[in-house]
Coordinates of C-alpha atoms in Angstrom, one line a residue:
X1 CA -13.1 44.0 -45.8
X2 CA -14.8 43.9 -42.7
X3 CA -15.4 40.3 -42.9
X4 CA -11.3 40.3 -43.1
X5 CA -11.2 42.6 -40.4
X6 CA -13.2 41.0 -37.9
X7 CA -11.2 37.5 -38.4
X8 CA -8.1 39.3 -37.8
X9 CA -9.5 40.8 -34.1
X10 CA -10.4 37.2 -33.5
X11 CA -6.6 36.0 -34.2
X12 CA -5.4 38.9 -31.9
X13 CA -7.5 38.2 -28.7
X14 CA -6.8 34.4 -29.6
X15 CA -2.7 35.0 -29.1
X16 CA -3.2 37.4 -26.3
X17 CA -5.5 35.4 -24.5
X18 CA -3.3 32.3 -24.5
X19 CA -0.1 33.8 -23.2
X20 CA 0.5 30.3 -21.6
X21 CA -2.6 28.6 -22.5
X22 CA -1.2 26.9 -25.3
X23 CA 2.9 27.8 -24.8
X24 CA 5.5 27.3 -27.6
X25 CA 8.5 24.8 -26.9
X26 CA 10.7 26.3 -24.0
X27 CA 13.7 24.6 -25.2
X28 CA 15.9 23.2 -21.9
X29 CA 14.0 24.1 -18.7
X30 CA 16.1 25.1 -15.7
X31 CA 15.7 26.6 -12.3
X32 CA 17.8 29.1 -10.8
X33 CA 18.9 30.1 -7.2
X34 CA 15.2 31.4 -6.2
X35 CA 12.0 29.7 -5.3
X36 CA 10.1 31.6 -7.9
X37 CA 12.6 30.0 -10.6
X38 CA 11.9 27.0 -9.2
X39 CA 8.5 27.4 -9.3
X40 CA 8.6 28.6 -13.0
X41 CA 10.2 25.8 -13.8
X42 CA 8.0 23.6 -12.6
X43 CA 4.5 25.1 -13.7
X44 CA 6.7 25.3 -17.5
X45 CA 7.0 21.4 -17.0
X46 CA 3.8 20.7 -15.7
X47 CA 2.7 22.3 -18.8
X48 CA 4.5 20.2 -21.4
X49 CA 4.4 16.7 -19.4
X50 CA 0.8 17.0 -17.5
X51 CA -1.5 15.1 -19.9
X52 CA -4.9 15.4 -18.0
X53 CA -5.4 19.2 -18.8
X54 CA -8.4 18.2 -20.3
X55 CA -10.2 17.3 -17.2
X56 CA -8.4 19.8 -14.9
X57 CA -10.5 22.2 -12.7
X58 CA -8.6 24.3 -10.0
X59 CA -10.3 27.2 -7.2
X60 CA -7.6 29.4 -9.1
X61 CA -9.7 28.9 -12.6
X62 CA -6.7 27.4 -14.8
X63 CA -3.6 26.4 -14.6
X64 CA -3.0 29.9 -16.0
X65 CA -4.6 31.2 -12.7
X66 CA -2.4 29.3 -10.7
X67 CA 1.1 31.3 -12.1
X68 CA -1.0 34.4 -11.6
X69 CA -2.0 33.8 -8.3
X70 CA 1.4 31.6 -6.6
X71 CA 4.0 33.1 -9.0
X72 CA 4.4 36.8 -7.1
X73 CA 4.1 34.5 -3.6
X74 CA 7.2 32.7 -4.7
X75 CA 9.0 35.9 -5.7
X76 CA 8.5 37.0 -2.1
X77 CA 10.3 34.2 -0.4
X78 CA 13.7 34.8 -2.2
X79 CA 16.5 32.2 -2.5
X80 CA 16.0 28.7 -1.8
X81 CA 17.3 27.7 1.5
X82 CA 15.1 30.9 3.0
X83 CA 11.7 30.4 4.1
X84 CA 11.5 26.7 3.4
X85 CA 8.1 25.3 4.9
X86 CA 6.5 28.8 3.3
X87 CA 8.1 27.6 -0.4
X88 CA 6.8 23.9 0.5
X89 CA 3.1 25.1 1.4
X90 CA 3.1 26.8 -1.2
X91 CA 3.9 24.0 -3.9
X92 CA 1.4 22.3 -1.7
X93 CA -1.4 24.3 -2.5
X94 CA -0.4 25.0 -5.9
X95 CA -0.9 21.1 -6.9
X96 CA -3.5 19.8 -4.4
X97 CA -6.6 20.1 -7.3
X98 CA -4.5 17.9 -9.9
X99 CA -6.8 15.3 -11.0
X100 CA -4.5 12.6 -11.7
X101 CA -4.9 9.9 -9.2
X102 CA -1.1 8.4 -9.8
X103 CA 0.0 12.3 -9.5
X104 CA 3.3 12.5 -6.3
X105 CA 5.4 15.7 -6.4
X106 CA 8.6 15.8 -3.7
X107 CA 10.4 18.6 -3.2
X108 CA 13.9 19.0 -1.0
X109 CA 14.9 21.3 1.4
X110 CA 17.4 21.7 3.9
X111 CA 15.3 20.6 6.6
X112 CA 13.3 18.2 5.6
X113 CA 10.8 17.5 2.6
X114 CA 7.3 18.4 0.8
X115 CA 5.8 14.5 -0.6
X116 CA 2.0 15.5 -2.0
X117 CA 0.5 12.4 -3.2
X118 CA -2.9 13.2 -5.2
X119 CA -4.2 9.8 -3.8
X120 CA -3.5 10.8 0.1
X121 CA -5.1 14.3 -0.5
X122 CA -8.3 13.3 -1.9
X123 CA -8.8 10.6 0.6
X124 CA -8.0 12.9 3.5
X125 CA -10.4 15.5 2.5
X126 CA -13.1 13.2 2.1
X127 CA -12.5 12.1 5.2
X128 CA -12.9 15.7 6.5
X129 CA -9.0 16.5 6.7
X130 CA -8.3 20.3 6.5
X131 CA -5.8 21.4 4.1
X132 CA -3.6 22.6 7.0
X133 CA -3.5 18.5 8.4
X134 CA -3.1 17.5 5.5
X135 CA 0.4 19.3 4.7
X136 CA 1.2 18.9 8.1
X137 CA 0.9 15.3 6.9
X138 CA 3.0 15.7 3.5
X139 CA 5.6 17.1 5.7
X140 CA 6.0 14.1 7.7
X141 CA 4.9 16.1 11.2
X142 CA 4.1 13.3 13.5
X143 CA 2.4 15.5 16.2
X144 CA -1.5 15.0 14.5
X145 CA -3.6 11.9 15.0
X146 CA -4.2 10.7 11.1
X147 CA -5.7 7.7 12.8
X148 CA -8.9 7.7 10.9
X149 CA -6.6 8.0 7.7
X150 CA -5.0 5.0 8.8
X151 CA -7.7 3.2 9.5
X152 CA -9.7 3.7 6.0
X153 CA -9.9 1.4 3.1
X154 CA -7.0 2.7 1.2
X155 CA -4.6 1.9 4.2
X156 CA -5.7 -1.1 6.2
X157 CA -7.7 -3.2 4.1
X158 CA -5.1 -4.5 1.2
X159 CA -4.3 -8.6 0.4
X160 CA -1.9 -9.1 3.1
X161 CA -4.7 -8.4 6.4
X162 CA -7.0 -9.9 4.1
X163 CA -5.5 -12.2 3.9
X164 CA -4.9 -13.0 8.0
X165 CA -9.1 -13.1 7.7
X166 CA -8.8 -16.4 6.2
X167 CA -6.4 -17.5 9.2
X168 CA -3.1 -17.3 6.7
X169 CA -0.6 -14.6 8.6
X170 CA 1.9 -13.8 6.1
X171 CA 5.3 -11.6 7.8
X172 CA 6.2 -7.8 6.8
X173 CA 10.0 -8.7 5.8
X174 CA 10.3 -11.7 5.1
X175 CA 9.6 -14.2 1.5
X176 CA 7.5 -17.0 1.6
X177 CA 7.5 -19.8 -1.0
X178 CA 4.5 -20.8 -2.7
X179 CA 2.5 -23.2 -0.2
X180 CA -1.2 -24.8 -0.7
X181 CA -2.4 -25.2 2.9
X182 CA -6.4 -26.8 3.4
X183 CA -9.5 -25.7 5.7
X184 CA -8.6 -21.5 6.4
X185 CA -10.9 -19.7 6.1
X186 CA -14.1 -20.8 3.6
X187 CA -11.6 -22.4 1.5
X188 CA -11.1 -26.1 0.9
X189 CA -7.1 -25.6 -0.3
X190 CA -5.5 -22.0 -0.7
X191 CA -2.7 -21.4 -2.4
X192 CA 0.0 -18.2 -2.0
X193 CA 3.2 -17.0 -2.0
X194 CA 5.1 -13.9 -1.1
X195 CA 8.1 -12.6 -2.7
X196 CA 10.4 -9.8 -0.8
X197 CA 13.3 -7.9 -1.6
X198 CA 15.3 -6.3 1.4
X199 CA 17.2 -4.2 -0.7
X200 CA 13.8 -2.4 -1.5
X201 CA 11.5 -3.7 1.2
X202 CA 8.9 -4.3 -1.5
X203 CA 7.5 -7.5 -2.5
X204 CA 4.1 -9.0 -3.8
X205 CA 1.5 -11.5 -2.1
X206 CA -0.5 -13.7 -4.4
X207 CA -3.5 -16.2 -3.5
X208 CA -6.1 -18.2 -5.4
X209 CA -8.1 -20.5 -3.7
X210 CA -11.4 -22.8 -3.9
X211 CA -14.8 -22.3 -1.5
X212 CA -16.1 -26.3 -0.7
X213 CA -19.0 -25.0 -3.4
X214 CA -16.8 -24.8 -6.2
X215 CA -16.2 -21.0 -5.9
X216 CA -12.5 -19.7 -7.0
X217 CA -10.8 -16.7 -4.5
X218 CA -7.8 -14.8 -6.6
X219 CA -6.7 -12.2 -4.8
X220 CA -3.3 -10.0 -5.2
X221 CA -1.1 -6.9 -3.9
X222 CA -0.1 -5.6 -7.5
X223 CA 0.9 -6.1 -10.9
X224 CA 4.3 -7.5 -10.4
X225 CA 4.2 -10.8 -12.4
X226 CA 5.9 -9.9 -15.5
X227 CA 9.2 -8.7 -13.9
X228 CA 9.8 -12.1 -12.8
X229 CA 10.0 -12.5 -15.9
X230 CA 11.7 -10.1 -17.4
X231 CA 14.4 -11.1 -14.8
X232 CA 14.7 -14.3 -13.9
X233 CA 15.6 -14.5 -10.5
X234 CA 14.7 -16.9 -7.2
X235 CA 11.2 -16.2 -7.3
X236 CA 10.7 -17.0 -10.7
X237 CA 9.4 -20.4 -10.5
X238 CA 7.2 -20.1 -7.9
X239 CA 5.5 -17.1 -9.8
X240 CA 5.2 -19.7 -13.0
X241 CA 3.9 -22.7 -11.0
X242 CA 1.3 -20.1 -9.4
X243 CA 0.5 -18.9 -13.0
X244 CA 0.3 -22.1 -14.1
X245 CA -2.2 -23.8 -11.0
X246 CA -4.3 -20.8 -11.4
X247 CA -4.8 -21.1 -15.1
X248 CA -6.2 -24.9 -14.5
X249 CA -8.6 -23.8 -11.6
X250 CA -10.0 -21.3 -14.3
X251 CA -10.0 -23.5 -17.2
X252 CA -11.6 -26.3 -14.7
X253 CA -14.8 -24.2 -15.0
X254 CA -15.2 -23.0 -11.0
X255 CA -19.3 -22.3 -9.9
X256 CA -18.2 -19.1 -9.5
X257 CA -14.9 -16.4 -9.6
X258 CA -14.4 -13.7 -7.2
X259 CA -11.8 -11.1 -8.3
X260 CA -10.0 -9.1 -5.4
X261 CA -8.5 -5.9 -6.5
X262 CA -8.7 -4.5 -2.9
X263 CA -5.3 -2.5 -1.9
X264 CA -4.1 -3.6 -5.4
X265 CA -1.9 -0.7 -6.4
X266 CA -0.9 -1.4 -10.0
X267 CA 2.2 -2.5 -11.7
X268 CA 3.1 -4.0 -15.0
X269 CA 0.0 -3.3 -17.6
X270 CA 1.6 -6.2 -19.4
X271 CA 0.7 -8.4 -17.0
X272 CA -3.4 -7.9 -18.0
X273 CA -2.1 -10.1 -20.9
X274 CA -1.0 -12.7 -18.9
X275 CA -3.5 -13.1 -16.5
X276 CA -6.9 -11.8 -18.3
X277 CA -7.0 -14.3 -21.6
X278 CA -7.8 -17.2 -19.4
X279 CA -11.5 -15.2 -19.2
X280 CA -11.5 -15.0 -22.9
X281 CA -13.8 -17.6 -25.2
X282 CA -11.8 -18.7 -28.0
X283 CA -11.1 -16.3 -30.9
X284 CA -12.0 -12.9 -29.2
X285 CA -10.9 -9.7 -28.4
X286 CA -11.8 -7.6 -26.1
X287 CA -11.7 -4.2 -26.1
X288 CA -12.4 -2.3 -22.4
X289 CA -10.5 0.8 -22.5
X290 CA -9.6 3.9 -25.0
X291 CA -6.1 5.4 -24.8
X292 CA -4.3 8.6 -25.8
X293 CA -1.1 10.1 -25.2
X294 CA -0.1 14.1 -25.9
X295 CA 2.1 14.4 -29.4
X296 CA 3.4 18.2 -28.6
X297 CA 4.3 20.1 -25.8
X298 CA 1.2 22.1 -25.6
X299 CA -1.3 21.4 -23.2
X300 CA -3.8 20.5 -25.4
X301 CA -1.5 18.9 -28.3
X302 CA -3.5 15.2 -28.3
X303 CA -3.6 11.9 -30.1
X304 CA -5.9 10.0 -31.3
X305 CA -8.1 8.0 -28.9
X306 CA -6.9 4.3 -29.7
X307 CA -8.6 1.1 -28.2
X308 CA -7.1 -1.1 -25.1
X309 CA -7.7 -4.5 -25.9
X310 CA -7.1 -8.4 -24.4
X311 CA -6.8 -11.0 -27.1
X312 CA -7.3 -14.8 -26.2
X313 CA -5.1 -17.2 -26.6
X314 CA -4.9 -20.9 -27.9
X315 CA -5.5 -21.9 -24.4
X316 CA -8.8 -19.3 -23.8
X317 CA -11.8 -21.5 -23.6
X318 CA -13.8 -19.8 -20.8
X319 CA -18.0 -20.7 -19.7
X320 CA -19.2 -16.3 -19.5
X321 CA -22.2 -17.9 -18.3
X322 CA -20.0 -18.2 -14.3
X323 CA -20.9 -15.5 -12.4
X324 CA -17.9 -13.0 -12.0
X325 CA -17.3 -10.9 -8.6
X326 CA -14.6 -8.0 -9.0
X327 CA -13.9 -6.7 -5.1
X328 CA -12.8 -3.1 -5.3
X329 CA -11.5 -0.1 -2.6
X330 CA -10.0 3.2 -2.7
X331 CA -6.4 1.2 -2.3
X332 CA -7.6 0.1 -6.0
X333 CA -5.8 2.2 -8.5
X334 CA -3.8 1.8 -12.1
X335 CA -3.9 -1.8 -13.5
X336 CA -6.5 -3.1 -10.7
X337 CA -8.5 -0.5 -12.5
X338 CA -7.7 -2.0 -16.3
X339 CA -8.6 -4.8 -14.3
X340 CA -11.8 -3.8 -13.3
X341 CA -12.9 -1.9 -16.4
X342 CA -11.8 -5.5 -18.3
X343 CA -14.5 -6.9 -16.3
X344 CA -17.2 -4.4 -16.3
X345 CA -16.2 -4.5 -20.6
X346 CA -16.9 -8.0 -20.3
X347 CA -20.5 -7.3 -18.6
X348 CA -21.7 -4.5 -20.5
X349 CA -20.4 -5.8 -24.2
X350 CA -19.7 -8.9 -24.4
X351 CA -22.8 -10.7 -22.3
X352 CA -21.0 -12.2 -18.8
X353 CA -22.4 -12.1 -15.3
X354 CA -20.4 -9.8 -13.1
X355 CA -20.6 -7.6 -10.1
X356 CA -18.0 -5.0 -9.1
X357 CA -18.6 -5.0 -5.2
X358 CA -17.2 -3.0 -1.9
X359 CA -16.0 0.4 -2.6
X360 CA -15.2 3.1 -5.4
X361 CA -11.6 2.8 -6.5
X362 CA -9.3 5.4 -6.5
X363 CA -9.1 7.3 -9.7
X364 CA -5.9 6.8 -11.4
X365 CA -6.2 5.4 -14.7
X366 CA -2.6 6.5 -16.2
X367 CA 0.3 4.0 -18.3
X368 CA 3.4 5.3 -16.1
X369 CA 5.7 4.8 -19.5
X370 CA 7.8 7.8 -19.4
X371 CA 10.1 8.7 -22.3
X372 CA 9.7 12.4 -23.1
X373 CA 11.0 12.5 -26.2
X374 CA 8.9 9.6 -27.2
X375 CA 5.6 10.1 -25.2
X376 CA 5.9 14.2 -24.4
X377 CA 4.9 13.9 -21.3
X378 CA 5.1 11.7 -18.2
X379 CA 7.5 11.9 -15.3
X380 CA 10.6 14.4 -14.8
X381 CA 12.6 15.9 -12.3
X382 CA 14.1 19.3 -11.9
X383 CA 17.5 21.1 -10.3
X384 CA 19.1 17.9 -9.8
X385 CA 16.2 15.9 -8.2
X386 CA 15.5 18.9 -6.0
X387 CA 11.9 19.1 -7.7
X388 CA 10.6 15.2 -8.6
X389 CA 7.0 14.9 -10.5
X390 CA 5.4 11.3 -10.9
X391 CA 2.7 11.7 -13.4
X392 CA 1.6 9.2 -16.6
X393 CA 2.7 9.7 -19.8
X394 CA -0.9 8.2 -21.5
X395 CA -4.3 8.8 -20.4
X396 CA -6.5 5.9 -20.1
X397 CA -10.9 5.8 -19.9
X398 CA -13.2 3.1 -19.6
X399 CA -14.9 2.7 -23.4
X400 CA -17.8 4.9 -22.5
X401 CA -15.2 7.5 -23.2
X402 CA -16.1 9.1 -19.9
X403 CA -13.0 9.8 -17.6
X404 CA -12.9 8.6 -14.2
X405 CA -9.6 10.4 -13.5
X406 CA -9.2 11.6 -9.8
X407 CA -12.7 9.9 -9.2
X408 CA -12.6 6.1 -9.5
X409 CA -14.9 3.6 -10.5
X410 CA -18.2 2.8 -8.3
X411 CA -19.4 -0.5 -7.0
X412 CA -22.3 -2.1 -8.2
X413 CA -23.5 -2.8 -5.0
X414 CA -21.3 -0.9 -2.4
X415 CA -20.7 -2.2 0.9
X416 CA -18.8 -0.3 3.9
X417 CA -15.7 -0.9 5.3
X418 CA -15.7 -1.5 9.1
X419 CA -12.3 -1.4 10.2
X420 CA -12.9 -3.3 13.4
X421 CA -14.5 -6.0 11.9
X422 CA -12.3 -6.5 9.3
X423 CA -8.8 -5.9 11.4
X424 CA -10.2 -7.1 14.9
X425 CA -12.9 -9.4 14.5
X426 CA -11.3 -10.8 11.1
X427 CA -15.1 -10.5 9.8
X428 CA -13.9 -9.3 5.7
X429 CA -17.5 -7.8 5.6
X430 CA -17.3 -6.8 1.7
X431 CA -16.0 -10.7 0.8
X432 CA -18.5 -12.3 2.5
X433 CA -21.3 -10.4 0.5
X434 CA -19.2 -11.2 -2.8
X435 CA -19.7 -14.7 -2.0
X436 CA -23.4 -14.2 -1.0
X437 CA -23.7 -12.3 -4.6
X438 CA -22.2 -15.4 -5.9
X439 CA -23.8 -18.3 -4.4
X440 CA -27.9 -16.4 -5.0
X441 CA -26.8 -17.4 -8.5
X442 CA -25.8 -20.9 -8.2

């Protein structure tokens, strides 16, 4: 009986201690006229769609903490209209320790808006940022020098300025069709393409080239090869002739391959299986990353841990005795991180030479998928837009099982960045000792 006894005062202080902890389905979520309903809308999302609670550690304790602490700060700034840049400070602080590295939240006003990017905040603070700056920031309040923050890895050094290093000057708003041009730069014949879309202003730069000692440059600003794809449109046979010349340099057995993920922000995961086989012997698969998604609305509601794998192909006939070079930066985030732990998979299990070199990445290791009623979790929006929270829908780790969320992945051998060099003096400090790593082993 008092064995009985004792397991029900366990069950009681079990329910009463996870109030919100672990909360039961909300049914529809919706935000009234107030910021505090706005807010409680939010934190009820955060809790069904969030899927890195699992690493999370806030100054407030838990997310729990956080209602506690912002919800009676919200109810004091009544309707929303009143009191805006209070509401949007305090959303602000509320979501600034969120460990996901992909993690954006937007929220409208009447004048103006709130956009807190996980990415920006870490970077700011360590590059000594104050939390005050760095809201100013978030609010778009041009008055501060961020110079330093513009001036850092994860802004200035990307493909494109990398690019104008090797003497190739590629323009902001315009496409350029794929061209092989000789002697830039250390390369004997380099060959790129940009695509653009005005609508959008976006666009992706791609380069591979070849050193006059046999070493192979590929180098590009995202994951954006499969939509060309998926949608056939003008630049779709440039991508495939690009695809197709890069897959010959590789299969032409290069002295050496350097890798550059630098300012690489991510994209299409599918398009790991179009570029990565070519690094594949024959016949195998290689596993380089665990993945798991949430399979309930509770914080803690998990899958199963499943493994991330690239299979070769008929064509996969790759020498892992050529020494491999990944280039890495804070601007490195998403599939330039699949990319990266691919490589570092194919060092520590499967015998090749390779070197992750330059600086950590940035920590953001989530599949962007996001269908709620599929994935529970991901992405969603509140009060018609008024509210907008980017987040992944899976959680991804290197194989060591050990998650790198919010913190990235470190170099083997870590090199500075030196903005003037690289910008002024076109010096790309953090390639040249990739090629220097390289060519010791030739």
């Amino acid at each position: 009986m008092r064995k009985l006894f004792f397991i029900l005062f366990l069950v009681v202080i079990l329910l009463f201690s996870s109030r919100r902890a672990v909360p039961h389905s909300y049914g529809e979520i919706t935000a009234g006229d107030t910021w505090s309903s706005l807010f409680d809308a939010y934190w009820k999302k955060m809790n069904t769609n969030y899927i890195f609670w699992d690493v999370y550690d806030s100054e407030y304790g838990s997310w729990d903490g956080i209602y506690d602490y912002f919800m009676p700060r919200f109810e004091g700034l009544g309707k929303i209209g009143e009191n805006e840049e209070e509401a949007l400070r305090l959303f602000f602080d509320a979501s600034k320790g969120l460990d996901d590295g992909h993690y954006a939240l937007t929220v409208f006003a009447k004048e103006g808006f709130l956009y807190m990017s996980s990415a920006t905040y870490k970077v700011m603070k360590d590059l000594g940022y104050s939390d005050d700056e760095i809201f100013r920031y978030s609010i778009y309040d041009t008055t501060l020098d961020y110079r330093k923050f513009e001036e850092c890895d994860f802004n200035a050094e990307n493909i494109k300025n990398t690019f104008s290093a090797f003497g190739i000057e590629l323009p902001e708003d315009a496409a350029v069709p794929l061209t092989t041009v000789s002697g830039r730069g250390p390369f004997t014949a380099f060959t790129y393409f940009r695509t653009y879309d005005p609508e959008t202003m976006k666009g992706m730069t791609a380069g591979y080239g070849i050193t006059d000692d046999g070493i192979l440059y590929l180098g590009f600003s995202g994951f954006d090869f499969y939509s060309y794809f998926e949608t056939r449109n003008e630049f779709t046979e440039d991508v495939t002739s690009f695809l197709s010349g890069l897959s010959k340099a590789i299969d032409d057995n290069p002295e050496g391959i350097i890798i550059d993920m630098r300012g690489n922000g991510g994209g299409y995961i599918v398009d790991l299986d179009i570029l990565l086989p070519d690094f594949l012997e024959k016949g195998v698969t290689a596993e380089f990353a665990i993945s798991r998604r949430k399979l309930g609305d509770n914080r803690l509601d998990y899958g199963p841990w499943l493994p991330l794998c690239v299979y070769s192909n008929e064509r996969s006939s790759f020498d892992k005795s050529i020494p491999i070079a990944v280039l890495t930066n804070k601007g490195s985030v998403s599939a330039a991180e699949m990319t990266t732990f691919f490589f570092k998979a194919l060092h520590d299990e499967y015998g090749y030479d390779v070197t992750v070199v330059g600086g950590a990445t940035l920590g953001g290791h989530g599949s962007l998928v996001s269908n709620e009623n599929e994935l529970n979790g991901g992405s969603f929006n509140l009060s018609s837009h008024m509210v907008s929270s980017y987040t992944p829908s899976t959680e991804i780790r290197y194989i060591d099982g050990i998650s790198r969320e919010g913190k990235g992945i470190e170099p083997d051998v870590p090199v500075p960045f030196d903005y003037d060099e690289y910008i002024n003096r076109k010096n790309d400090i953090r390639f040249n000792m990739a090629l220097k790593i390289i060519r010791e082993k030739l």
